[in-house]
Tab-separated table of C-alpha atoms in Angstrom:
chain	number	residue	atom	x	y	z
A	1423	MET	CA	-35.691	-101.357	289.167
A	1424	LEU	CA	-37.335	-98.377	287.574
A	1425	VAL	CA	-34.843	-95.932	286.102
A	1426	HIS	CA	-36.027	-92.316	285.420
A	1427	ASP	CA	-34.596	-90.496	282.448
A	1428	ALA	CA	-33.729	-87.013	283.734
A	1429	SER	CA	-34.494	-85.437	280.358
A	1430	VAL	CA	-37.956	-86.991	280.314
A	1431	VAL	CA	-38.712	-85.846	283.855
A	1432	ALA	CA	-37.563	-82.290	283.128
A	1433	ARG	CA	-39.487	-81.932	279.891
A	1434	PRO	CA	-42.922	-80.978	281.349
A	1435	ALA	CA	-41.393	-78.335	283.591
A	1436	THR	CA	-39.430	-76.971	280.653
A	1437	LEU	CA	-42.571	-76.791	278.512
A	1438	ILE	CA	-44.486	-74.995	281.247
A	1439	LYS	CA	-41.674	-72.504	281.663
A	1440	ARG	CA	-41.505	-71.870	277.929
A	1441	ARG	CA	-45.275	-71.330	277.770
A	1442	GLN	CA	-45.108	-68.858	280.640
A	1443	GLN	CA	-42.282	-67.021	278.899
A	1444	ALA	CA	-44.277	-66.966	275.660
A	1445	ARG	CA	-47.302	-65.542	277.449
A	1446	ALA	CA	-45.142	-62.930	279.116
A	1447	ARG	CA	-43.619	-61.932	275.771
A	1448	GLY	CA	-47.115	-61.717	274.302
A	1449	ILE	CA	-48.334	-59.464	277.097
A	1450	ILE	CA	-45.238	-57.325	276.854
A	1451	GLY	CA	-45.743	-57.140	273.105
A	1452	ILE	CA	-49.365	-56.060	273.522
A	1453	MET	CA	-48.743	-53.417	276.180
A	1454	PRO	CA	-46.912	-50.916	273.944
A	1455	ALA	CA	-49.695	-51.233	271.336
A	1456	VAL	CA	-52.364	-50.532	273.978
A	1457	ILE	CA	-50.418	-47.583	275.320
A	1458	LEU	CA	-49.848	-46.301	271.776
A	1459	ARG	CA	-53.569	-46.457	270.933
A	1460	ARG	CA	-54.501	-44.650	274.118
A	1461	SER	CA	-51.870	-42.008	273.482
A	1462	LEU	CA	-53.124	-41.523	269.932
A	1463	ARG	CA	-56.733	-41.144	271.133
A	1464	LEU	CA	-55.686	-38.665	273.806
A	1465	GLY	CA	-53.587	-36.746	271.322
A	1466	LEU	CA	-56.422	-36.656	268.801
A	1467	ALA	CA	-58.854	-35.432	271.464
A	1468	ARG	CA	-56.453	-32.683	272.497
A	1469	THR	CA	-55.928	-31.668	268.886
A	1470	ILE	CA	-59.683	-31.471	268.286
A	1471	ASP	CA	-60.131	-29.435	271.478
A	1472	PHE	CA	-57.371	-27.083	270.309
A	1473	LEU	CA	-58.821	-26.641	266.821
A	1474	LEU	CA	-62.480	-26.756	267.923
A	1475	PRO	CA	-62.543	-25.836	271.608
A	1476	PRO	CA	-65.601	-26.897	273.655
A	1477	GLN	CA	-68.278	-24.229	273.721
A	1478	CYS	CA	-70.965	-23.311	276.194
A	1479	ALA	CA	-74.248	-24.835	275.046
A	1480	GLY	CA	-75.887	-21.457	275.658
A	1481	CYS	CA	-73.670	-18.536	274.614
A	1482	ARG	CA	-70.958	-20.536	272.782
A	1483	ILE	CA	-67.982	-19.031	274.561
A	1484	PRO	CA	-65.022	-21.438	274.981
A	1485	ILE	CA	-65.220	-23.560	278.130
A	1486	ALA	CA	-63.214	-26.377	279.674
A	1487	GLN	CA	-65.356	-29.358	278.628
A	1488	ASP	CA	-68.014	-30.454	276.164
A	1489	SER	CA	-71.732	-30.561	276.940
A	1490	ALA	CA	-71.602	-27.962	279.692
A	1491	LEU	CA	-72.511	-24.357	280.429
A	1492	CYS	CA	-70.446	-21.348	281.377
A	1493	ALA	CA	-70.965	-19.871	284.828
A	1494	GLU	CA	-73.088	-16.996	283.530
A	1495	CYS	CA	-75.504	-19.225	281.579
A	1496	TRP	CA	-75.687	-21.662	284.475
A	1497	GLY	CA	-76.682	-18.791	286.740
A	1498	GLY	CA	-79.448	-17.867	284.303
A	1499	ILE	CA	-81.321	-21.132	284.783
A	1500	ASP	CA	-84.029	-21.625	287.399
A	1501	PHE	CA	-84.221	-25.356	288.017
A	1502	ILE	CA	-87.592	-26.496	289.334
A	1503	GLY	CA	-87.762	-28.409	292.571
A	1504	PRO	CA	-90.243	-28.818	295.427
A	1505	PRO	CA	-92.572	-27.370	296.488
A	1506	TYR	CA	-94.727	-27.838	293.417
A	1507	CYS	CA	-98.134	-29.124	292.351
A	1508	VAL	CA	-98.253	-32.851	293.004
A	1509	THR	CA	-99.952	-33.393	289.641
A	1510	CYS	CA	-98.482	-31.048	287.037
A	1511	GLY	CA	-95.315	-29.945	288.824
A	1512	TYR	CA	-96.125	-26.241	288.708
A	1513	PRO	CA	-93.817	-24.546	291.257
A	1514	PHE	CA	-95.238	-23.020	294.428
A	1515	PRO	CA	-93.699	-20.014	296.208
A	1516	HIS	CA	-94.287	-21.737	299.564
A	1517	ASP	CA	-94.815	-25.283	300.776
A	1518	ALA	CA	-98.557	-25.975	300.642
A	1519	GLY	CA	-98.299	-29.404	302.234
A	1520	ASP	CA	-98.294	-32.955	300.911
A	1521	GLY	CA	-100.599	-33.595	297.979
A	1522	ALA	CA	-101.213	-29.915	297.200
A	1523	GLU	CA	-102.457	-29.162	293.689
A	1524	CYS	CA	-102.387	-25.935	291.723
A	1525	GLY	CA	-105.627	-24.165	290.839
A	1526	ALA	CA	-105.527	-25.361	287.212
A	1527	CYS	CA	-105.357	-29.038	288.179
A	1528	ILE	CA	-108.097	-28.609	290.779
A	1529	ALA	CA	-110.326	-26.983	288.161
A	1530	ARG	CA	-109.628	-29.621	285.483
A	1531	THR	CA	-107.811	-32.919	285.987
A	1532	PRO	CA	-105.119	-33.341	283.301
A	1533	ALA	CA	-105.139	-36.311	280.944
A	1534	PHE	CA	-101.729	-37.393	282.240
A	1535	ASP	CA	-100.990	-38.678	285.740
A	1536	ARG	CA	-98.082	-36.397	286.632
A	1537	ALA	CA	-95.806	-33.921	284.894
A	1538	ARG	CA	-92.392	-32.619	285.868
A	1539	ALA	CA	-90.018	-30.176	284.193
A	1540	ALA	CA	-86.318	-29.615	284.733
A	1541	MET	CA	-86.349	-25.798	284.541
A	1542	ALA	CA	-88.521	-22.739	284.158
A	1543	TYR	CA	-88.662	-21.373	280.613
A	1544	GLY	CA	-86.686	-18.144	280.513
A	1545	GLU	CA	-84.017	-16.372	278.488
A	1546	VAL	CA	-81.219	-18.920	278.864
A	1547	PRO	CA	-83.472	-22.013	278.606
A	1548	ARG	CA	-85.072	-20.466	275.522
A	1549	THR	CA	-81.639	-20.098	273.897
A	1550	LEU	CA	-80.701	-23.665	274.828
A	1551	ILE	CA	-83.928	-25.181	273.558
A	1552	LEU	CA	-84.121	-23.208	270.310
A	1553	GLY	CA	-80.528	-24.161	269.518
A	1554	PHE	CA	-81.275	-27.779	270.368
A	1555	LYS	CA	-84.526	-27.798	268.421
A	1556	HIS	CA	-83.678	-25.797	265.302
A	1557	GLY	CA	-79.937	-25.147	265.343
A	1558	ASP	CA	-78.442	-28.655	265.293
A	1559	ARG	CA	-77.015	-28.049	268.784
A	1560	ILE	CA	-77.500	-31.659	269.818
A	1561	GLU	CA	-74.131	-32.095	271.528
A	1562	ALA	CA	-75.710	-31.327	274.908
A	1563	THR	CA	-78.316	-34.115	274.650
A	1564	ALA	CA	-76.640	-36.138	277.412
A	1565	LEU	CA	-76.593	-33.085	279.709
A	1566	TYR	CA	-80.283	-32.358	279.113
A	1567	ALA	CA	-81.175	-36.009	279.677
A	1568	ARG	CA	-79.439	-35.867	283.071
A	1569	TRP	CA	-81.578	-32.855	283.971
A	1570	LEU	CA	-84.687	-34.783	282.903
A	1571	ALA	CA	-83.609	-37.804	284.930
A	1572	HIS	CA	-83.224	-35.650	288.022
A	1573	ALA	CA	-86.577	-33.900	287.540
A	1574	GLY	CA	-88.379	-37.195	286.935
A	1575	ALA	CA	-86.516	-39.375	289.416
A	1576	ALA	CA	-89.810	-40.433	290.999
A	1577	PHE	CA	-90.982	-41.844	287.634
A	1578	ARG	CA	-88.054	-44.177	287.081
A	1579	ALA	CA	-89.032	-47.143	289.253
A	1580	GLU	CA	-92.454	-47.574	287.633
A	1581	ALA	CA	-91.463	-46.657	284.075
A	1582	ASP	CA	-91.962	-49.458	281.530
A	1583	ILE	CA	-91.571	-47.459	278.316
A	1584	VAL	CA	-90.021	-44.101	277.439
A	1585	THR	CA	-91.469	-42.336	274.407
A	1586	CYS	CA	-91.799	-38.795	273.072
A	1587	VAL	CA	-94.136	-36.330	271.422
A	1588	PRO	CA	-93.802	-37.115	267.695
A	1589	LEU	CA	-93.269	-34.799	264.760
A	1590	HIS	CA	-95.274	-35.062	261.572
A	1591	ARG	CA	-93.208	-36.740	258.856
A	1592	GLY	CA	-93.127	-33.547	256.794
A	1593	ARG	CA	-91.707	-31.502	259.648
A	1594	LEU	CA	-89.324	-34.306	260.580
A	1595	PHE	CA	-88.036	-34.336	257.001
A	1596	ARG	CA	-87.382	-30.587	257.088
A	1597	ARG	CA	-85.860	-30.576	260.574
A	1598	ARG	CA	-84.003	-33.917	260.089
A	1599	TYR	CA	-84.398	-34.982	263.722
A	1600	ASN	CA	-86.891	-34.871	266.566
A	1601	GLN	CA	-85.253	-33.249	269.575
A	1602	SER	CA	-87.746	-34.932	271.910
A	1603	ALA	CA	-86.814	-38.343	270.477
A	1604	LEU	CA	-83.138	-37.635	271.165
A	1605	LEU	CA	-83.997	-36.833	274.779
A	1606	ALA	CA	-86.243	-39.886	275.157
A	1607	ASN	CA	-83.633	-42.249	273.743
A	1608	ARG	CA	-80.888	-40.925	275.978
A	1609	LEU	CA	-83.095	-40.896	279.079
A	1610	ALA	CA	-84.159	-44.490	278.407
A	1611	ARG	CA	-80.518	-45.482	278.052
A	1612	ASP	CA	-79.598	-43.795	281.343
A	1613	TRP	CA	-82.562	-45.416	283.096
A	1614	ALA	CA	-82.044	-48.812	281.448
A	1615	ARG	CA	-85.607	-48.769	280.126
A	1616	PRO	CA	-86.962	-49.524	276.629
A	1617	ALA	CA	-87.301	-46.525	274.334
A	1618	ILE	CA	-90.055	-46.547	271.701
A	1619	PRO	CA	-89.839	-43.074	270.139
A	1620	ASP	CA	-92.416	-43.936	267.446
A	1621	LEU	CA	-94.965	-45.385	269.862
A	1622	VAL	CA	-97.281	-42.503	268.918
A	1623	LEU	CA	-97.591	-41.092	265.404
A	1624	ARG	CA	-98.587	-37.579	264.408
A	1625	VAL	CA	-101.114	-38.454	261.722
A	1626	ARG	CA	-102.154	-34.914	260.923
A	1627	ALA	CA	-99.896	-31.981	260.192
A	1628	THR	CA	-100.559	-29.103	262.593
A	1629	ARG	CA	-99.455	-25.512	262.642
A	1630	SER	CA	-96.904	-24.384	265.187
A	1631	GLN	CA	-98.342	-23.906	268.666
A	1632	GLY	CA	-96.407	-20.651	269.075
A	1633	GLY	CA	-98.660	-17.627	269.384
A	1634	LEU	CA	-101.804	-19.667	270.063
A	1635	ASN	CA	-103.826	-19.416	273.237
A	1636	ALA	CA	-104.788	-22.460	275.302
A	1637	GLY	CA	-108.062	-23.136	273.473
A	1638	GLU	CA	-106.469	-22.710	270.059
A	1639	ARG	CA	-103.659	-25.056	271.040
A	1640	ARG	CA	-106.123	-27.779	272.082
A	1641	ARG	CA	-108.057	-27.440	268.830
A	1642	ASN	CA	-104.827	-27.400	266.825
A	1643	VAL	CA	-103.720	-30.829	268.112
A	1644	ALA	CA	-107.163	-32.455	268.274
A	1645	ALA	CA	-107.136	-35.813	266.445
A	1646	ALA	CA	-103.521	-35.239	265.450
A	1647	PHE	CA	-102.088	-38.360	267.132
A	1648	ALA	CA	-102.579	-42.114	266.969
A	1649	ILE	CA	-100.904	-45.216	268.365
A	1650	ASN	CA	-98.445	-46.790	265.962
A	1651	PRO	CA	-99.992	-50.180	265.023
A	1652	ARG	CA	-96.529	-51.754	265.110
A	1653	HIS	CA	-96.289	-51.158	268.865
A	1654	ALA	CA	-99.937	-51.331	269.957
A	1655	ALA	CA	-99.566	-54.762	271.567
A	1656	GLN	CA	-96.697	-53.527	273.763
A	1657	LEU	CA	-98.762	-50.765	275.349
A	1658	ALA	CA	-101.424	-52.647	277.317
A	1659	GLY	CA	-101.060	-51.918	281.011
A	1660	ARG	CA	-97.590	-50.417	280.606
A	1661	ASN	CA	-96.513	-47.268	282.430
A	1662	VAL	CA	-95.261	-44.681	279.975
A	1663	VAL	CA	-92.931	-41.709	280.428
A	1664	LEU	CA	-93.714	-39.140	277.731
A	1665	VAL	CA	-90.869	-36.732	276.891
A	1666	ASP	CA	-91.114	-33.301	275.246
A	1667	ASP	CA	-88.997	-30.162	275.184
A	1668	VAL	CA	-91.332	-27.478	276.575
A	1669	LEU	CA	-94.650	-27.569	278.431
A	1670	THR	CA	-96.650	-24.388	277.863
A	1671	THR	CA	-100.380	-24.957	278.307
A	1672	GLY	CA	-100.046	-28.745	278.260
A	1673	ALA	CA	-102.342	-29.106	275.230
A	1674	THR	CA	-99.903	-31.225	273.214
A	1675	VAL	CA	-98.843	-33.650	275.951
A	1676	GLU	CA	-102.466	-34.030	277.049
A	1677	ALA	CA	-103.523	-34.915	273.501
A	1678	VAL	CA	-100.786	-37.567	273.349
A	1679	ALA	CA	-101.641	-38.813	276.857
A	1680	ARG	CA	-105.284	-39.328	275.845
A	1681	VAL	CA	-104.197	-41.422	272.876
A	1682	LEU	CA	-101.923	-43.489	275.102
A	1683	ARG	CA	-104.751	-44.020	277.580
A	1684	ARG	CA	-107.125	-45.138	274.847
A	1685	GLY	CA	-104.411	-47.480	273.636
A	1686	GLY	CA	-104.377	-49.219	277.022
A	1687	ALA	CA	-101.470	-47.541	278.809
A	1688	GLY	CA	-101.368	-47.656	282.601
A	1689	ALA	CA	-99.831	-44.480	284.011
A	1690	VAL	CA	-98.727	-41.659	281.697
A	1691	ASN	CA	-96.124	-39.381	283.264
A	1692	VAL	CA	-94.767	-36.374	281.391
A	1693	LEU	CA	-91.194	-35.090	281.490
A	1694	THR	CA	-90.176	-31.847	279.785
A	1695	LEU	CA	-86.913	-30.000	279.657
A	1696	ALA	CA	-88.656	-26.727	280.523
A	1697	ARG	CA	-92.086	-25.371	281.314
A	1698	VAL	CA	-93.576	-21.921	281.088
A	1699	VAL	CA	-94.165	-20.373	284.496
A	1700	ARG	CA	-96.199	-17.198	284.580
A	1701	ASP	CA	-94.120	-15.696	287.364
A	1702	TRP	CA	-91.302	-17.951	288.554
A	1703	ARG	CA	-90.574	-15.879	291.632
A	1704	ASN	CA	-94.216	-15.630	292.697
A	1705	PRO	CA	-96.314	-18.140	290.711
A	1706	ILE	CA	-100.075	-18.107	290.995
């Protein structure tokens, strides 16, 4: 006759119960710590906002949240959308039909495949970009990258690499950062694509393009760029999205696009934060 010892039979159940109680105590012990950390982070954020309130990226007046614009600055931006030139993205006053090109692209095919810009260059965009480029106002990088992503949504599916127009090392040393590289890195992160900001090197120092006409701009950047040997093998047949801050005549992005083409790139699509439009309301 098999006799069961009640204490032996009960022991496994008792151990299980004790383990469950221990786990429960552990969870209960952790919960106040989690809540405390979250409360501290929230309190710190509120303190920072009180001492250093969020500012409009344009005019710097206090606003409700970081990386945003006030209503007045927002109203001063002309975002570019269709209809526009199918090649360079220059805005049209009226829909010219599918595949319509502007006169400049008909007269001379650009070195890139397509170009798109988020907004027309004007007073508010100029303030935003100059602050971003020269004034260490990089806190709005994520906002600008979202604008780029929207403008270049058609490029995303075929994009293999995201890169940018490089600065010469001397200018990069003085400026401390390349605003186009910041945009390219953030856009690549948002698109889940590889970013290679140093895919192209600026091998010759050039003068600022400001104040130069189209011909002078092309001559200024001639032979100024080269493929970085470290990344040359990654370029063959890859579709590249080239990021810059402003497209004026297109001389700089075309010079970089030619180098990318010679390096074996497939498509080269250009994305800029803004572009100069001769007359936004009635472009030619």
